[in-house]
Amino acid sequence: MGYGTNEFLYLKGGVVENRPEFYSEATDKRRKNFRVMLSRYLSSPLPDMKVWIHLNGEVYHSVTDEYGYFSSWIDPIIDYEPGWHSVNFQIRKPDSDEIICETEGEFLIVGEQAEFGTISDIDDTILVSHATQLFKKLRLILTKNAKTRLPFEGVANFYQQLKANGNPFFYVSSSEWNLYEFLQDFFNVRKIPKGPFLLQEYKSGFRDLIFSGGGSHQHKQDKIKRLMKLFPHLKFILIGDSGQRDTEIYREALVNYPDRILAVYIRKIGKKDKFDQETIQEFKKRKVPLLLLENTQDAIEHARKLGVITYY
């Protein structure tokens, strides 16, 4: 899912081979879930593929990099209404008009009526993942699917309230692009607001599956900076968890954009039950709420008092 404004539109995708279609059901057996998840990490990215982008009668071109990604910044020739719109992607044979592969994508236009945006992590913030406990994490990844994985209680309700009046959501996560369809399916099933996924680079191999969601997480900061620059009129609520580096990343965002952060909500994961004093003082100095929360209802209560939601 792309995103942008009527001045700048960002579209991104990937081209891979040996990747089957994935259709999950709540009744699927563990063996099937294991096979499907494994296949997500065994398909191969294709570099140097030319991609045709068809948008409102215009054709744009992009080429995949060494990791199979393509991306394009486009200056739309028409003004789009705020909301979701379609875009067509094609791959053709070299020196031919024959289409090898074609798919429809979507992009989100953020309008001036949006009051604020929300940037949220996914693993252990929305989706119960046990990201810091390897064996529990692997059991979930390898034996369950998008229909049987669980969100934290109250997340869908909270996010739907934040979404009111066309407020956009962006999901910045260290999950890999391999999990894109899984996340789309999960969010749809659990009625969590639709929004672009800004994920970590595509990975390939069983070892990468085992250590899914790892890495430095610096890419999250880079993606937050892109959103801040693309939507200079928006302030943001940041939501994450204490299991990895979300607090540190959001603190850096606060330092870089001190007038753009409305509040930071951190879900308590594991034994970490407080913030370090330096972080607390930074947020106090900026007068931005920073909350470590046991449950989603506490976030709803605070957001209501803050005035960013108006009902339960």
CSV table of C-alpha atoms in Angstrom, one decimal:
chain,number,residue,atom,x,y,z
A,1,MET,CA,0.0,0.0,0.0
A,2,GLY,CA,1.4,3.3,-1.1
A,3,TYR,CA,0.7,6.7,0.5
A,4,GLY,CA,1.2,10.4,0.0
A,5,THR,CA,-0.5,13.7,-0.9
A,6,ASN,CA,-1.5,15.4,-4.1
A,7,GLU,CA,2.0,16.8,-4.3
A,8,PHE,CA,4.0,13.6,-3.6
A,9,LEU,CA,3.0,10.0,-3.8
A,10,TYR,CA,5.2,7.1,-2.7
A,11,LEU,CA,4.7,3.7,-4.3
A,12,LYS,CA,6.7,0.6,-3.4
A,13,GLY,CA,6.6,-3.1,-4.1
A,14,GLY,CA,8.6,-6.2,-4.7
A,15,VAL,CA,9.1,-8.9,-7.3
A,16,VAL,CA,9.7,-12.5,-6.3
A,17,GLU,CA,9.5,-15.9,-7.9
A,18,ASN,CA,8.5,-19.3,-6.6
A,19,ARG,CA,5.9,-17.7,-4.2
A,20,PRO,CA,2.6,-19.5,-4.1
A,21,GLU,CA,-0.7,-17.8,-3.3
A,22,PHE,CA,-1.6,-18.0,0.4
A,23,TYR,CA,-5.1,-18.7,1.6
A,24,SER,CA,-5.5,-19.4,5.3
A,25,GLU,CA,-8.5,-20.7,7.2
A,26,ALA,CA,-9.1,-21.0,10.9
A,27,THR,CA,-9.4,-24.7,10.5
A,28,ASP,CA,-6.0,-25.2,8.9
A,29,LYS,CA,-3.8,-27.8,10.5
A,30,ARG,CA,-0.4,-26.9,12.0
A,31,ARG,CA,1.4,-28.8,9.2
A,32,LYS,CA,-0.2,-26.5,6.6
A,33,ASN,CA,0.6,-23.4,8.6
A,34,PHE,CA,4.2,-24.5,9.0
A,35,ARG,CA,4.5,-25.2,5.2
A,36,VAL,CA,2.9,-21.8,4.3
A,37,MET,CA,5.1,-19.8,6.6
A,38,LEU,CA,8.2,-21.6,5.5
A,39,SER,CA,7.4,-20.9,1.8
A,40,ARG,CA,7.1,-17.2,2.5
A,41,TYR,CA,10.9,-17.2,3.3
A,42,LEU,CA,12.0,-19.6,0.5
A,43,SER,CA,10.9,-17.6,-2.5
A,44,SER,CA,13.5,-15.5,-4.3
A,45,PRO,CA,13.6,-11.8,-5.0
A,46,LEU,CA,14.2,-10.8,-8.6
A,47,PRO,CA,16.5,-7.9,-9.3
A,48,ASP,CA,16.7,-5.8,-12.5
A,49,MET,CA,13.0,-6.3,-13.4
A,50,LYS,CA,11.3,-3.4,-15.1
A,51,VAL,CA,7.9,-2.5,-13.7
A,52,TRP,CA,5.2,-0.6,-15.4
A,53,ILE,CA,3.1,1.6,-13.1
A,54,HIS,CA,-0.3,2.6,-14.6
A,55,LEU,CA,-1.9,5.5,-12.7
A,56,ASN,CA,-4.9,7.6,-14.0
A,57,GLY,CA,-3.9,7.0,-17.7
A,58,GLU,CA,-0.2,7.8,-17.2
A,59,VAL,CA,2.6,5.2,-17.3
A,60,TYR,CA,5.6,5.4,-15.0
A,61,HIS,CA,8.5,3.0,-14.9
A,62,SER,CA,10.7,1.6,-12.1
A,63,VAL,CA,13.3,-1.1,-11.8
A,64,THR,CA,13.8,-3.6,-9.0
A,65,ASP,CA,17.0,-3.4,-7.0
A,66,GLU,CA,19.3,-6.3,-5.9
A,67,TYR,CA,16.7,-7.2,-3.2
A,68,GLY,CA,13.8,-7.3,-5.7
A,69,TYR,CA,12.3,-4.0,-4.5
A,70,PHE,CA,11.0,-1.1,-6.7
A,71,SER,CA,9.9,2.3,-5.5
A,72,SER,CA,8.8,5.5,-7.1
A,73,TRP,CA,8.0,9.0,-6.0
A,74,ILE,CA,5.3,10.3,-8.3
A,75,ASP,CA,3.8,13.8,-8.7
A,76,PRO,CA,0.1,13.1,-9.4
A,77,ILE,CA,-1.3,14.9,-12.5
A,78,ILE,CA,-4.8,15.1,-10.9
A,79,ASP,CA,-6.0,15.9,-7.4
A,80,TYR,CA,-7.3,12.8,-5.6
A,81,GLU,CA,-9.9,12.9,-2.8
A,82,PRO,CA,-8.6,11.8,0.6
A,83,GLY,CA,-8.8,8.0,1.0
A,84,TRP,CA,-7.8,4.9,-0.9
A,85,HIS,CA,-7.2,4.7,-4.6
A,86,SER,CA,-6.1,2.0,-7.1
A,87,VAL,CA,-2.9,1.6,-9.1
A,88,ASN,CA,-1.9,-1.1,-11.6
A,89,PHE,CA,1.5,-2.8,-11.7
A,90,GLN,CA,2.8,-4.9,-14.6
A,91,ILE,CA,5.9,-6.8,-15.5
A,92,ARG,CA,6.5,-7.5,-19.2
A,93,LYS,CA,8.8,-9.5,-21.3
A,94,PRO,CA,12.0,-7.7,-22.3
A,95,ASP,CA,11.5,-5.9,-25.7
A,96,SER,CA,7.9,-6.9,-25.7
A,97,ASP,CA,4.4,-5.8,-24.7
A,98,GLU,CA,3.5,-9.2,-23.4
A,99,ILE,CA,2.5,-9.0,-19.8
A,100,ILE,CA,4.1,-11.7,-17.6
A,101,CYS,CA,2.5,-10.6,-14.3
A,102,GLU,CA,-0.1,-8.0,-13.4
A,103,THR,CA,-1.6,-6.9,-10.0
A,104,GLU,CA,-3.6,-4.1,-8.5
A,105,GLY,CA,-2.3,-2.1,-5.7
A,106,GLU,CA,-3.6,0.7,-3.5
A,107,PHE,CA,-2.4,4.0,-2.1
A,108,LEU,CA,-3.6,6.3,0.6
A,109,ILE,CA,-4.1,10.1,0.0
A,110,VAL,CA,-4.0,12.0,3.3
A,111,GLY,CA,-6.2,15.1,3.2
A,112,GLU,CA,-6.1,18.3,5.1
A,113,GLN,CA,-9.1,17.3,7.2
A,114,ALA,CA,-7.0,14.7,9.1
A,115,GLU,CA,-6.6,15.9,12.7
A,116,PHE,CA,-3.5,13.8,13.4
A,117,GLY,CA,-1.9,10.5,12.3
A,118,THR,CA,-1.0,7.4,14.2
A,119,ILE,CA,2.3,5.5,13.8
A,120,SER,CA,2.1,2.1,15.4
A,121,ASP,CA,4.4,-0.9,15.8
A,122,ILE,CA,2.8,-4.3,15.2
A,123,ASP,CA,4.5,-7.2,17.1
A,124,ASP,CA,3.6,-7.2,20.8
A,125,THR,CA,1.9,-3.9,20.2
A,126,ILE,CA,-1.1,-5.1,18.2
A,127,LEU,CA,-0.3,-8.7,17.5
A,128,VAL,CA,0.6,-11.1,20.4
A,129,SER,CA,4.0,-12.2,19.2
A,130,HIS,CA,6.3,-13.0,22.2
A,131,ALA,CA,9.0,-11.3,20.1
A,132,THR,CA,11.6,-11.4,22.9
A,133,GLN,CA,11.0,-15.1,23.7
A,134,LEU,CA,12.4,-17.2,20.8
A,135,PHE,CA,10.6,-20.5,21.4
A,136,LYS,CA,7.2,-18.9,22.1
A,137,LYS,CA,7.6,-16.7,19.1
A,138,LEU,CA,8.5,-19.6,16.8
A,139,ARG,CA,5.5,-21.7,18.1
A,140,LEU,CA,3.1,-18.9,17.1
A,141,ILE,CA,4.8,-18.2,13.7
A,142,LEU,CA,5.0,-21.8,12.7
A,143,THR,CA,1.8,-23.3,14.0
A,144,LYS,CA,-0.8,-20.5,13.6
A,145,ASN,CA,-2.0,-18.3,10.8
A,146,ALA,CA,-3.7,-14.9,10.2
A,147,LYS,CA,-7.1,-16.4,11.1
A,148,THR,CA,-5.9,-17.9,14.4
A,149,ARG,CA,-3.3,-15.4,15.7
A,150,LEU,CA,-4.7,-13.0,18.3
A,151,PRO,CA,-4.5,-9.2,18.8
A,152,PHE,CA,-4.3,-7.7,22.3
A,153,GLU,CA,-7.7,-7.1,23.8
A,154,GLY,CA,-9.2,-3.7,22.8
A,155,VAL,CA,-6.7,-2.8,20.1
A,156,ALA,CA,-9.3,-2.7,17.3
A,157,ASN,CA,-11.7,-0.6,19.3
A,158,PHE,CA,-8.9,1.9,20.3
A,159,TYR,CA,-7.5,2.2,16.8
A,160,GLN,CA,-10.9,2.6,15.2
A,161,GLN,CA,-11.6,5.5,17.5
A,162,LEU,CA,-8.2,7.1,16.6
A,163,LYS,CA,-9.1,6.7,12.9
A,164,ALA,CA,-12.2,8.9,13.2
A,165,ASN,CA,-12.5,11.8,10.7
A,166,GLY,CA,-10.1,10.2,8.3
A,167,ASN,CA,-7.0,10.2,10.6
A,168,PRO,CA,-4.4,8.0,8.9
A,169,PHE,CA,-2.6,5.0,10.3
A,170,PHE,CA,1.0,3.9,9.4
A,171,TYR,CA,2.4,0.6,10.7
A,172,VAL,CA,6.2,0.8,11.1
A,173,SER,CA,7.4,-2.6,12.0
A,174,SER,CA,10.5,-4.8,12.0
A,175,SER,CA,8.5,-7.6,10.5
A,176,GLU,CA,9.8,-8.5,7.1
A,177,TRP,CA,8.1,-7.9,3.8
A,178,ASN,CA,7.7,-11.7,3.6
A,179,LEU,CA,4.8,-11.3,6.0
A,180,TYR,CA,2.9,-8.6,4.0
A,181,GLU,CA,-0.1,-10.8,3.0
A,182,PHE,CA,-0.2,-12.3,6.4
A,183,LEU,CA,-0.5,-8.9,8.0
A,184,GLN,CA,-3.1,-7.7,5.5
A,185,ASP,CA,-5.2,-10.8,6.2
A,186,PHE,CA,-4.8,-10.5,10.0
A,187,PHE,CA,-5.8,-6.8,10.1
A,188,ASN,CA,-8.8,-7.4,7.9
A,189,VAL,CA,-10.0,-10.4,10.1
A,190,ARG,CA,-9.5,-8.5,13.3
A,191,LYS,CA,-11.0,-5.2,12.0
A,192,ILE,CA,-7.9,-3.2,12.7
A,193,PRO,CA,-7.8,0.1,10.6
A,194,LYS,CA,-6.2,-0.2,7.2
A,195,GLY,CA,-2.9,1.5,6.7
A,196,PRO,CA,0.4,1.2,4.8
A,197,PHE,CA,2.8,-1.3,6.2
A,198,LEU,CA,6.4,0.1,6.4
A,199,LEU,CA,8.3,-3.1,7.0
A,200,GLN,CA,11.9,-4.4,7.2
A,201,GLU,CA,13.7,-5.6,4.1
A,202,TYR,CA,12.7,-8.9,2.4
A,203,LYS,CA,14.6,-11.9,3.8
A,204,SER,CA,15.2,-15.4,2.4
A,205,GLY,CA,16.0,-18.6,4.1
A,206,PHE,CA,15.0,-20.7,7.2
A,207,ARG,CA,17.4,-18.9,9.5
A,208,ASP,CA,15.8,-15.6,8.6
A,209,LEU,CA,12.4,-17.1,9.5
A,210,ILE,CA,13.7,-18.2,12.9
A,211,PHE,CA,15.1,-14.7,13.7
A,212,SER,CA,12.1,-12.9,12.1
A,213,GLY,CA,11.7,-9.3,13.4
A,214,GLY,CA,15.3,-9.0,14.6
A,215,GLY,CA,17.9,-6.4,13.5
A,216,SER,CA,18.9,-2.9,14.6
A,217,HIS,CA,15.4,-1.4,14.1
A,218,GLN,CA,17.1,1.7,12.8
A,219,HIS,CA,14.9,1.4,9.7
A,220,LYS,CA,11.9,2.4,11.9
A,221,GLN,CA,13.5,5.8,12.6
A,222,ASP,CA,14.2,6.3,8.9
A,223,LYS,CA,10.6,5.6,8.0
A,224,ILE,CA,9.2,7.8,10.7
A,225,LYS,CA,11.4,10.7,9.3
A,226,ARG,CA,9.9,10.1,5.9
A,227,LEU,CA,6.4,10.3,7.2
A,228,MET,CA,7.2,13.5,9.1
A,229,LYS,CA,8.6,15.2,6.0
A,230,LEU,CA,5.9,14.0,3.7
A,231,PHE,CA,3.0,15.2,6.0
A,232,PRO,CA,4.4,18.4,7.6
A,233,HIS,CA,0.8,19.5,8.6
A,234,LEU,CA,0.2,16.4,10.8
A,235,LYS,CA,1.0,15.7,14.4
A,236,PHE,CA,1.3,12.1,15.4
A,237,ILE,CA,0.5,9.6,18.2
A,238,LEU,CA,3.2,6.9,18.5
A,239,ILE,CA,2.3,3.5,19.8
A,240,GLY,CA,4.8,0.6,20.6
A,241,ASP,CA,5.9,-1.8,23.3
A,242,SER,CA,8.7,-2.2,25.8
A,243,GLY,CA,10.0,-5.5,24.4
A,244,GLN,CA,12.4,-4.0,21.9
A,245,ARG,CA,13.5,-0.4,21.1
A,246,ASP,CA,10.3,1.5,20.5
A,247,THR,CA,10.8,3.8,23.4
A,248,GLU,CA,14.3,4.8,22.3
A,249,ILE,CA,13.1,5.2,18.7
A,250,TYR,CA,10.2,7.4,19.7
A,251,ARG,CA,12.3,9.5,22.0
A,252,GLU,CA,14.6,10.2,19.0
A,253,ALA,CA,11.5,11.2,17.0
A,254,LEU,CA,10.5,13.6,19.8
A,255,VAL,CA,14.0,15.2,19.8
A,256,ASN,CA,13.9,15.6,16.0
A,257,TYR,CA,10.3,16.8,15.8
A,258,PRO,CA,9.5,18.2,19.2
A,259,ASP,CA,6.2,19.9,18.1
A,260,ARG,CA,4.8,17.0,16.1
A,261,ILE,CA,4.3,14.3,18.8
A,262,LEU,CA,0.9,14.4,20.7
A,263,ALA,CA,1.5,11.3,22.9
A,264,VAL,CA,3.5,8.1,23.1
A,265,TYR,CA,1.9,4.9,24.4
A,266,ILE,CA,4.1,1.9,25.2
A,267,ARG,CA,2.6,-1.5,26.0
A,268,LYS,CA,4.4,-3.2,28.9
A,269,ILE,CA,5.9,-6.4,27.7
A,270,GLY,CA,7.9,-8.7,30.0
A,271,LYS,CA,9.6,-7.5,33.2
A,272,LYS,CA,10.4,-3.9,32.1
A,273,ASP,CA,8.1,-1.8,34.3
A,274,LYS,CA,9.6,1.7,34.1
A,275,PHE,CA,11.3,4.1,31.8
A,276,ASP,CA,14.9,5.4,32.4
A,277,GLN,CA,15.1,8.8,34.0
A,278,GLU,CA,16.8,10.4,31.0
A,279,THR,CA,13.8,9.4,28.8
A,280,ILE,CA,11.3,10.6,31.4
A,281,GLN,CA,13.0,14.0,31.7
A,282,GLU,CA,13.1,14.4,27.9
A,283,PHE,CA,9.4,13.9,27.6
A,284,LYS,CA,8.6,16.1,30.6
A,285,LYS,CA,10.7,18.9,29.1
A,286,ARG,CA,8.8,18.7,25.8
A,287,LYS,CA,5.5,18.3,27.7
A,288,VAL,CA,4.6,15.2,25.7
A,289,PRO,CA,2.7,12.4,27.5
A,290,LEU,CA,4.7,9.1,27.7
A,291,LEU,CA,2.8,6.2,29.2
A,292,LEU,CA,3.8,2.6,30.0
A,293,LEU,CA,0.5,0.7,29.9
A,294,GLU,CA,-0.6,-2.6,31.2
A,295,ASN,CA,-3.7,-2.8,28.9
A,296,THR,CA,-5.4,-1.0,26.0
A,297,GLN,CA,-8.2,0.4,28.1
A,298,ASP,CA,-5.7,2.6,29.9
A,299,ALA,CA,-4.6,4.1,26.6
A,300,ILE,CA,-8.3,4.7,25.7
A,301,GLU,CA,-8.8,6.5,29.0
A,302,HIS,CA,-5.8,8.8,28.5
A,303,ALA,CA,-6.6,9.5,24.8
A,304,ARG,CA,-10.1,10.5,25.8
A,305,LYS,CA,-8.7,13.0,28.4
A,306,LEU,CA,-6.2,14.2,25.8
A,307,GLY,CA,-9.1,14.9,23.5
A,308,VAL,CA,-8.0,12.8,20.5
A,309,ILE,CA,-10.9,10.5,20.9
A,310,THR,CA,-14.4,11.4,22.1
A,311,TYR,CA,-16.2,8.1,22.8
A,312,TYR,CA,-15.7,4.6,24.0
